[in-house]
């Protein structure tokens, strides 16, 4: 008989200890307190103070993953240990196999409290049980049976710090420049000088703005974040950032200042004619609170107040749609010689972020620089991106250089028409002194480059390095730029020293990867990923380039399942849903875009349904029951609003967007789809009520679940009665209506359903496997074909090249997913319609199907606790690989087909059970580990 003690003593360490490595994470994190270290100027901020997760809740939930474990190992409980700052320790044992979003088991955190938490597992192995949670693995609990000690090693400690949890934690006041700072004035800078005494151990900057801010301490940027505090429903919720700025402060005098930009708060995006008709507010404002902690326990707070000062800046103009104008003549750090005015607090809830901020995530080099017929320098980055351009140029003082941005070319020049009224132009007035001048200026003109090298030194550095041109308060969507103001015709290289595209987006963790043997399909998938990166810029937007860039509910509703499979969007979408609930109208109507900007709102099928469908997608991906709980009132209010508009359980006659951008709709009337809007609206009504019934059941609201189920049954009956003939013909007889009716099981009679499936197949055949669906039909058409037993047709459609199809755009060189199936017409010209973006993620919802059907990975219980691995072979694909970083760890399935033999390599993380179905029909059930399966395929 082998006891745990013997194992332990024989092997020196408990046997299982080395193989299990707890990786502890806190929920929905603002990843860590971040700051630039080193105190230098821009660009030298390497090294981030990582490792402390800031949370805006007293009870952060906990998740952990195991890097690996012995076969048969199963968590049956965990020990969690919390250490407070004063060294006080407490431990708790939780029974069970939960690993994701586990409720905080300790007392609530208080504002600013920092604690360390570590964990270890207690487990059973292949049916043998152990209660051993202590370091001494010598007790064989549970009777005389041989027991293996399966407690893991302690995880590394994870640090969590509470942000400001009570409104009373704020002592700073809201301030705005006393003069200037208007929409046509230079972007204002507000700041203060203050002394720091010796013995500083910790400094936190809590900061937010009406507008967007860029904060500096002693001239150094406090973080790599852009456009903070981001866009929330400003009438109700405003985010604030928490930065660790300890390393930026020095004993003696210090300077803290923030540049304010219009962002989403003021300017055209907020006051677009169709929108609210007015900006959120006329004045930009700042709220900043610097909290210092000293070795002797002393705390000091430097809060924005009437004693702060204000000045202008080099940023003469900034607007998200139109671009930025920067005068490089003017100092990097202007004199703040004006006063500030204390303004009343906006009176909205201040919330700590639950998602990563917008950051630079990549740079893309130019692939070509040429001269256009109009004499501008044209730069192609080879990839449609979202962000801005960083250039280094050599020029004369006062020379104006401007950069325009576009996604495509027409006749060799930028195609600006699709951008509608957005001017997308960044303009610079050169200093002519190069960066040497800027460095001198940043250093206060005393000890900088010029101080050391003299004026001659400045001139020679200028000639050598040129000037750095880079905006900071705007973003653009582009693949091409043209540059005006350089002597391009002579020799561009003498003036344009370097150019690169800077990619910006919410800095989300990538969680999904997919590749196949088809180069075109891989390109399509990459296009989906790029589209998501560009449009997940603080809020989920329709497009990033024209005079729109809004949080369209319908677009994210169809894309949410794909989004959750590619990046960790748990916090990002949770925050957006909080805005959705906050912006919902008193009668339950969900605004068409969130944050709300339109004046008039009406219930829109497929758009307002985001209120139910997006939280459900998060629940499925992350197993987050709390998001359902929180959003439930919003869901039921939406449902009540829609129900009020229904007649005999059908949603008829609404003013609907319907199957928006159906390829057969006229280019100038995107809502004139083939699909009858009443069929689409009623189908969505059924879908949302069906999900609502499931949500109520998950939440244990059984009476309501039953009521919604009954209603869903009633809607299905009405749908069949009104829209479906006994021959299986669905009213308006087009791909979308069959797709919705089949995929969502709206047709209740099995024979009629089969006939409808056949009819869908006929329609698809008639159109030679091209797509004939818009925003609402596209995410379900391939699944509907599969459900109807028409896998070959689904494959023919996804691999088709004829217009309209996904690969049509790939053939025409797309590097992101287009808004229209033919944003570029076959002859390469730009579609004349108003809605012609080249970066819209909606049609990219197909990636979810690719992951589930080609890759074969589908979560079958919330949070990927159980998954199905069932690749469906088709087309001429000979291999595919999918991996997904689930809440439990990486799930990876890699299959290939070779000479009639199918082989599948599968990785399953600890905590996940996979049901495997091979193309031969063979089934297997496996838990964590590496597995290989093969079978013959006829
Ligand atoms: C947006 C769409 C949106 C649609 C609905 C467009 O302008 O770009 O993606 O869903 O309007 O009307």
PDB file of C-alpha atoms in Angstrom, residues 385-546:
ATOM      1  CA  UNK A 385      -5.646  49.432 -39.730  1.00  0.00           C
ATOM      2  CA  UNK A 386      -7.024  51.732 -37.076  1.00  0.00           C
ATOM      3  CA  UNK A 387      -4.759  54.191 -35.341  1.00  0.00           C
ATOM      4  CA  UNK A 388      -2.532  56.909 -36.694  1.00  0.00           C
ATOM      5  CA  UNK A 389       0.707  57.495 -38.552  1.00  0.00           C
ATOM      6  CA  UNK A 390       4.092  58.240 -37.008  1.00  0.00           C
ATOM      7  CA  UNK A 391       6.438  60.079 -39.343  1.00  0.00           C
ATOM      8  CA  UNK A 392       9.798  61.652 -39.101  1.00  0.00           C
ATOM      9  CA  UNK A 393      10.354  64.539 -41.505  1.00  0.00           C
ATOM     10  CA  UNK A 394      12.943  67.151 -42.185  1.00  0.00           C
ATOM     11  CA  UNK A 395      11.637  70.597 -43.016  1.00  0.00           C
ATOM     12  CA  UNK A 396      11.727  74.310 -42.494  1.00  0.00           C
ATOM     13  CA  UNK A 397      10.232  76.226 -39.600  1.00  0.00           C
ATOM     14  CA  UNK A 398       6.619  77.062 -40.419  1.00  0.00           C
ATOM     15  CA  UNK A 399       6.311  74.429 -43.175  1.00  0.00           C
ATOM     16  CA  UNK A 400       2.823  72.841 -43.092  1.00  0.00           C
ATOM     17  CA  UNK A 401       2.657  69.114 -43.567  1.00  0.00           C
ATOM     18  CA  UNK A 402      -0.683  67.356 -43.716  1.00  0.00           C
ATOM     19  CA  UNK A 403      -1.586  63.696 -43.725  1.00  0.00           C
ATOM     20  CA  UNK A 404      -4.903  62.359 -45.034  1.00  0.00           C
ATOM     21  CA  UNK A 405      -6.142  58.816 -44.487  1.00  0.00           C
ATOM     22  CA  UNK A 406      -8.204  56.417 -46.583  1.00  0.00           C
ATOM     23  CA  UNK A 407      -8.970  52.723 -46.820  1.00  0.00           C
ATOM     24  CA  UNK A 408      -8.831  52.350 -50.603  1.00  0.00           C
ATOM     25  CA  UNK A 409      -7.605  54.108 -53.712  1.00  0.00           C
ATOM     26  CA  UNK A 410      -9.495  55.192 -56.761  1.00  0.00           C
ATOM     27  CA  UNK A 411      -7.583  56.132 -59.891  1.00  0.00           C
ATOM     28  CA  UNK A 412      -4.360  56.067 -57.955  1.00  0.00           C
ATOM     29  CA  UNK A 413      -5.526  58.656 -55.387  1.00  0.00           C
ATOM     30  CA  UNK A 414      -7.115  58.308 -51.939  1.00  0.00           C
ATOM     31  CA  UNK A 415     -10.802  57.437 -52.109  1.00  0.00           C
ATOM     32  CA  UNK A 416     -12.254  59.922 -49.620  1.00  0.00           C
ATOM     33  CA  UNK A 417     -15.921  59.789 -50.597  1.00  0.00           C
ATOM     34  CA  UNK A 418     -16.744  56.725 -48.396  1.00  0.00           C
ATOM     35  CA  UNK A 419     -15.585  58.794 -45.395  1.00  0.00           C
ATOM     36  CA  UNK A 420     -18.522  61.128 -46.034  1.00  0.00           C
ATOM     37  CA  UNK A 421     -17.998  64.369 -44.128  1.00  0.00           C
ATOM     38  CA  UNK A 422     -15.013  63.209 -42.034  1.00  0.00           C
ATOM     39  CA  UNK A 423     -11.921  65.215 -43.026  1.00  0.00           C
ATOM     40  CA  UNK A 424      -9.463  62.678 -41.535  1.00  0.00           C
ATOM     41  CA  UNK A 425      -6.543  65.091 -41.855  1.00  0.00           C
ATOM     42  CA  UNK A 426      -3.692  65.559 -39.408  1.00  0.00           C
ATOM     43  CA  UNK A 427      -1.753  68.762 -39.968  1.00  0.00           C
ATOM     44  CA  UNK A 428       1.584  69.806 -38.510  1.00  0.00           C
ATOM     45  CA  UNK A 429       3.341  73.134 -38.545  1.00  0.00           C
ATOM     46  CA  UNK A 430       7.016  72.280 -38.359  1.00  0.00           C
ATOM     47  CA  UNK A 431       9.365  73.829 -35.837  1.00  0.00           C
ATOM     48  CA  UNK A 432      12.300  73.326 -38.159  1.00  0.00           C
ATOM     49  CA  UNK A 433      14.478  72.501 -35.181  1.00  0.00           C
ATOM     50  CA  UNK A 434      13.860  68.778 -35.204  1.00  0.00           C
ATOM     51  CA  UNK A 435      13.348  66.809 -32.021  1.00  0.00           C
ATOM     52  CA  UNK A 436      16.379  68.453 -30.544  1.00  0.00           C
ATOM     53  CA  UNK A 437      14.272  71.549 -30.142  1.00  0.00           C
ATOM     54  CA  UNK A 438      11.482  69.546 -28.579  1.00  0.00           C
ATOM     55  CA  UNK A 439      13.837  67.824 -26.175  1.00  0.00           C
ATOM     56  CA  UNK A 440      15.303  71.175 -25.193  1.00  0.00           C
ATOM     57  CA  UNK A 441      11.850  72.486 -24.667  1.00  0.00           C
ATOM     58  CA  UNK A 442      10.642  69.467 -22.716  1.00  0.00           C
ATOM     59  CA  UNK A 443      13.600  69.843 -20.408  1.00  0.00           C
ATOM     60  CA  UNK A 444      12.518  73.373 -19.703  1.00  0.00           C
ATOM     61  CA  UNK A 445      15.118  74.914 -21.985  1.00  0.00           C
ATOM     62  CA  UNK A 446      17.797  74.780 -19.336  1.00  0.00           C
ATOM     63  CA  UNK A 447      19.621  71.521 -19.217  1.00  0.00           C
ATOM     64  CA  UNK A 448      18.388  69.831 -22.370  1.00  0.00           C
ATOM     65  CA  UNK A 449      20.130  69.128 -25.607  1.00  0.00           C
ATOM     66  CA  UNK A 450      20.600  72.767 -26.420  1.00  0.00           C
ATOM     67  CA  UNK A 451      22.013  73.413 -22.969  1.00  0.00           C
ATOM     68  CA  UNK A 452      24.606  70.765 -23.583  1.00  0.00           C
ATOM     69  CA  UNK A 453      25.297  71.248 -27.257  1.00  0.00           C
ATOM     70  CA  UNK A 454      24.330  74.844 -27.963  1.00  0.00           C
ATOM     71  CA  UNK A 455      22.330  76.167 -30.885  1.00  0.00           C
ATOM     72  CA  UNK A 456      24.630  74.594 -33.457  1.00  0.00           C
ATOM     73  CA  UNK A 457      23.976  71.255 -31.805  1.00  0.00           C
ATOM     74  CA  UNK A 458      20.227  71.733 -32.184  1.00  0.00           C
ATOM     75  CA  UNK A 459      20.579  72.447 -35.869  1.00  0.00           C
ATOM     76  CA  UNK A 460      22.712  69.417 -36.556  1.00  0.00           C
ATOM     77  CA  UNK A 461      20.460  67.055 -34.595  1.00  0.00           C
ATOM     78  CA  UNK A 462      17.497  68.517 -36.483  1.00  0.00           C
ATOM     79  CA  UNK A 463      19.122  67.766 -39.802  1.00  0.00           C
ATOM     80  CA  UNK A 464      19.977  64.276 -38.669  1.00  0.00           C
ATOM     81  CA  UNK A 465      16.748  63.162 -36.969  1.00  0.00           C
ATOM     82  CA  UNK A 466      14.147  65.482 -38.348  1.00  0.00           C
ATOM     83  CA  UNK A 467      10.926  66.050 -36.459  1.00  0.00           C
ATOM     84  CA  UNK A 468       8.572  63.460 -35.123  1.00  0.00           C
ATOM     85  CA  UNK A 469       5.003  63.935 -36.337  1.00  0.00           C
ATOM     86  CA  UNK A 470       2.396  61.960 -34.446  1.00  0.00           C
ATOM     87  CA  UNK A 471      -1.073  62.937 -33.256  1.00  0.00           C
ATOM     88  CA  UNK A 472      -2.361  61.928 -29.840  1.00  0.00           C
ATOM     89  CA  UNK A 473      -6.027  62.919 -29.601  1.00  0.00           C
ATOM     90  CA  UNK A 474      -7.564  61.376 -32.739  1.00  0.00           C
ATOM     91  CA  UNK A 475      -7.664  58.079 -34.618  1.00  0.00           C
ATOM     92  CA  UNK A 476      -8.293  57.064 -38.207  1.00  0.00           C
ATOM     93  CA  UNK A 477      -9.157  53.938 -40.192  1.00  0.00           C
ATOM     94  CA  UNK A 478      -6.817  53.577 -43.160  1.00  0.00           C
ATOM     95  CA  UNK A 479      -4.539  51.524 -45.299  1.00  0.00           C
ATOM     96  CA  UNK A 480      -3.213  54.478 -47.311  1.00  0.00           C
ATOM     97  CA  UNK A 481      -2.179  57.990 -46.466  1.00  0.00           C
ATOM     98  CA  UNK A 482      -1.129  60.863 -48.631  1.00  0.00           C
ATOM     99  CA  UNK A 483       1.165  63.569 -47.436  1.00  0.00           C
ATOM    100  CA  UNK A 484       1.046  67.136 -48.572  1.00  0.00           C
ATOM    101  CA  UNK A 485       3.602  69.812 -47.810  1.00  0.00           C
ATOM    102  CA  UNK A 486       6.830  67.954 -48.394  1.00  0.00           C
ATOM    103  CA  UNK A 487       8.785  68.642 -51.539  1.00  0.00           C
ATOM    104  CA  UNK A 488       7.677  65.298 -52.794  1.00  0.00           C
ATOM    105  CA  UNK A 489       8.465  65.801 -56.446  1.00  0.00           C
ATOM    106  CA  UNK A 490      12.115  66.523 -55.843  1.00  0.00           C
ATOM    107  CA  UNK A 491      13.378  63.846 -53.573  1.00  0.00           C
ATOM    108  CA  UNK A 492      10.916  62.587 -50.967  1.00  0.00           C
ATOM    109  CA  UNK A 493      13.626  60.738 -49.109  1.00  0.00           C
ATOM    110  CA  UNK A 494      15.353  63.966 -48.135  1.00  0.00           C
ATOM    111  CA  UNK A 495      12.259  65.138 -46.305  1.00  0.00           C
ATOM    112  CA  UNK A 496      10.391  61.971 -45.315  1.00  0.00           C
ATOM    113  CA  UNK A 497      12.847  60.143 -43.110  1.00  0.00           C
ATOM    114  CA  UNK A 498      10.532  57.408 -41.854  1.00  0.00           C
ATOM    115  CA  UNK A 499       6.882  56.490 -41.716  1.00  0.00           C
ATOM    116  CA  UNK A 500       4.930  53.755 -39.955  1.00  0.00           C
ATOM    117  CA  UNK A 501       1.322  53.051 -39.033  1.00  0.00           C
ATOM    118  CA  UNK A 502       0.577  52.816 -35.324  1.00  0.00           C
ATOM    119  CA  UNK A 503      -2.209  50.349 -34.557  1.00  0.00           C
ATOM    120  CA  UNK A 504      -4.546  51.378 -31.732  1.00  0.00           C
ATOM    121  CA  UNK A 505      -7.354  49.488 -30.089  1.00  0.00           C
ATOM    122  CA  UNK A 506      -8.569  48.247 -26.744  1.00  0.00           C
ATOM    123  CA  UNK A 507      -5.670  46.167 -25.514  1.00  0.00           C
ATOM    124  CA  UNK A 508      -7.647  42.923 -25.246  1.00  0.00           C
ATOM    125  CA  UNK A 509      -6.032  39.569 -24.619  1.00  0.00           C
ATOM    126  CA  UNK A 510      -6.112  37.361 -27.702  1.00  0.00           C
ATOM    127  CA  UNK A 511      -7.842  34.069 -26.951  1.00  0.00           C
ATOM    128  CA  UNK A 512      -8.584  32.449 -30.306  1.00  0.00           C
ATOM    129  CA  UNK A 513      -6.590  31.289 -33.315  1.00  0.00           C
ATOM    130  CA  UNK A 514      -7.668  29.427 -36.425  1.00  0.00           C
ATOM    131  CA  UNK A 515      -5.949  28.218 -39.558  1.00  0.00           C
ATOM    132  CA  UNK A 516      -6.747  25.844 -42.388  1.00  0.00           C
ATOM    133  CA  UNK A 517      -5.175  24.462 -45.534  1.00  0.00           C
ATOM    134  CA  UNK A 518      -6.949  27.194 -47.515  1.00  0.00           C
ATOM    135  CA  UNK A 519      -4.891  30.340 -47.926  1.00  0.00           C
ATOM    136  CA  UNK A 520      -7.999  32.358 -48.829  1.00  0.00           C
ATOM    137  CA  UNK A 521      -9.957  31.183 -45.802  1.00  0.00           C
ATOM    138  CA  UNK A 522      -6.993  32.066 -43.610  1.00  0.00           C
ATOM    139  CA  UNK A 523      -6.918  35.536 -45.127  1.00  0.00           C
ATOM    140  CA  UNK A 524     -10.637  35.897 -44.451  1.00  0.00           C
ATOM    141  CA  UNK A 525     -10.059  34.893 -40.836  1.00  0.00           C
ATOM    142  CA  UNK A 526      -7.235  37.375 -40.489  1.00  0.00           C
ATOM    143  CA  UNK A 527      -9.518  40.027 -41.940  1.00  0.00           C
ATOM    144  CA  UNK A 528     -12.067  39.245 -39.238  1.00  0.00           C
ATOM    145  CA  UNK A 529      -9.401  39.595 -36.556  1.00  0.00           C
ATOM    146  CA  UNK A 530      -8.137  42.912 -37.968  1.00  0.00           C
ATOM    147  CA  UNK A 531     -11.706  44.170 -38.228  1.00  0.00           C
ATOM    148  CA  UNK A 532     -12.299  43.336 -34.620  1.00  0.00           C
ATOM    149  CA  UNK A 533      -9.057  44.964 -33.484  1.00  0.00           C
ATOM    150  CA  UNK A 534      -9.993  48.182 -35.229  1.00  0.00           C
ATOM    151  CA  UNK A 535     -13.589  48.294 -34.130  1.00  0.00           C
ATOM    152  CA  UNK A 536     -13.070  47.288 -30.525  1.00  0.00           C
ATOM    153  CA  UNK A 537     -11.754  50.706 -29.694  1.00  0.00           C
ATOM    154  CA  UNK A 538     -13.179  51.388 -26.264  1.00  0.00           C
ATOM    155  CA  UNK A 539     -16.709  50.629 -27.490  1.00  0.00           C
ATOM    156  CA  UNK A 540     -17.757  48.094 -30.126  1.00  0.00           C
ATOM    157  CA  UNK A 541     -18.201  50.271 -33.200  1.00  0.00           C
ATOM    158  CA  UNK A 542     -19.708  49.744 -36.629  1.00  0.00           C
ATOM    159  CA  UNK A 543     -16.724  51.221 -38.415  1.00  0.00           C
ATOM    160  CA  UNK A 544     -13.652  53.219 -37.488  1.00  0.00           C
ATOM    161  CA  UNK A 545     -13.128  55.622 -40.376  1.00  0.00           C
ATOM    162  CA  UNK A 546     -16.110  57.667 -41.601  1.00  0.00           C
TER     163      UNK A 546
END
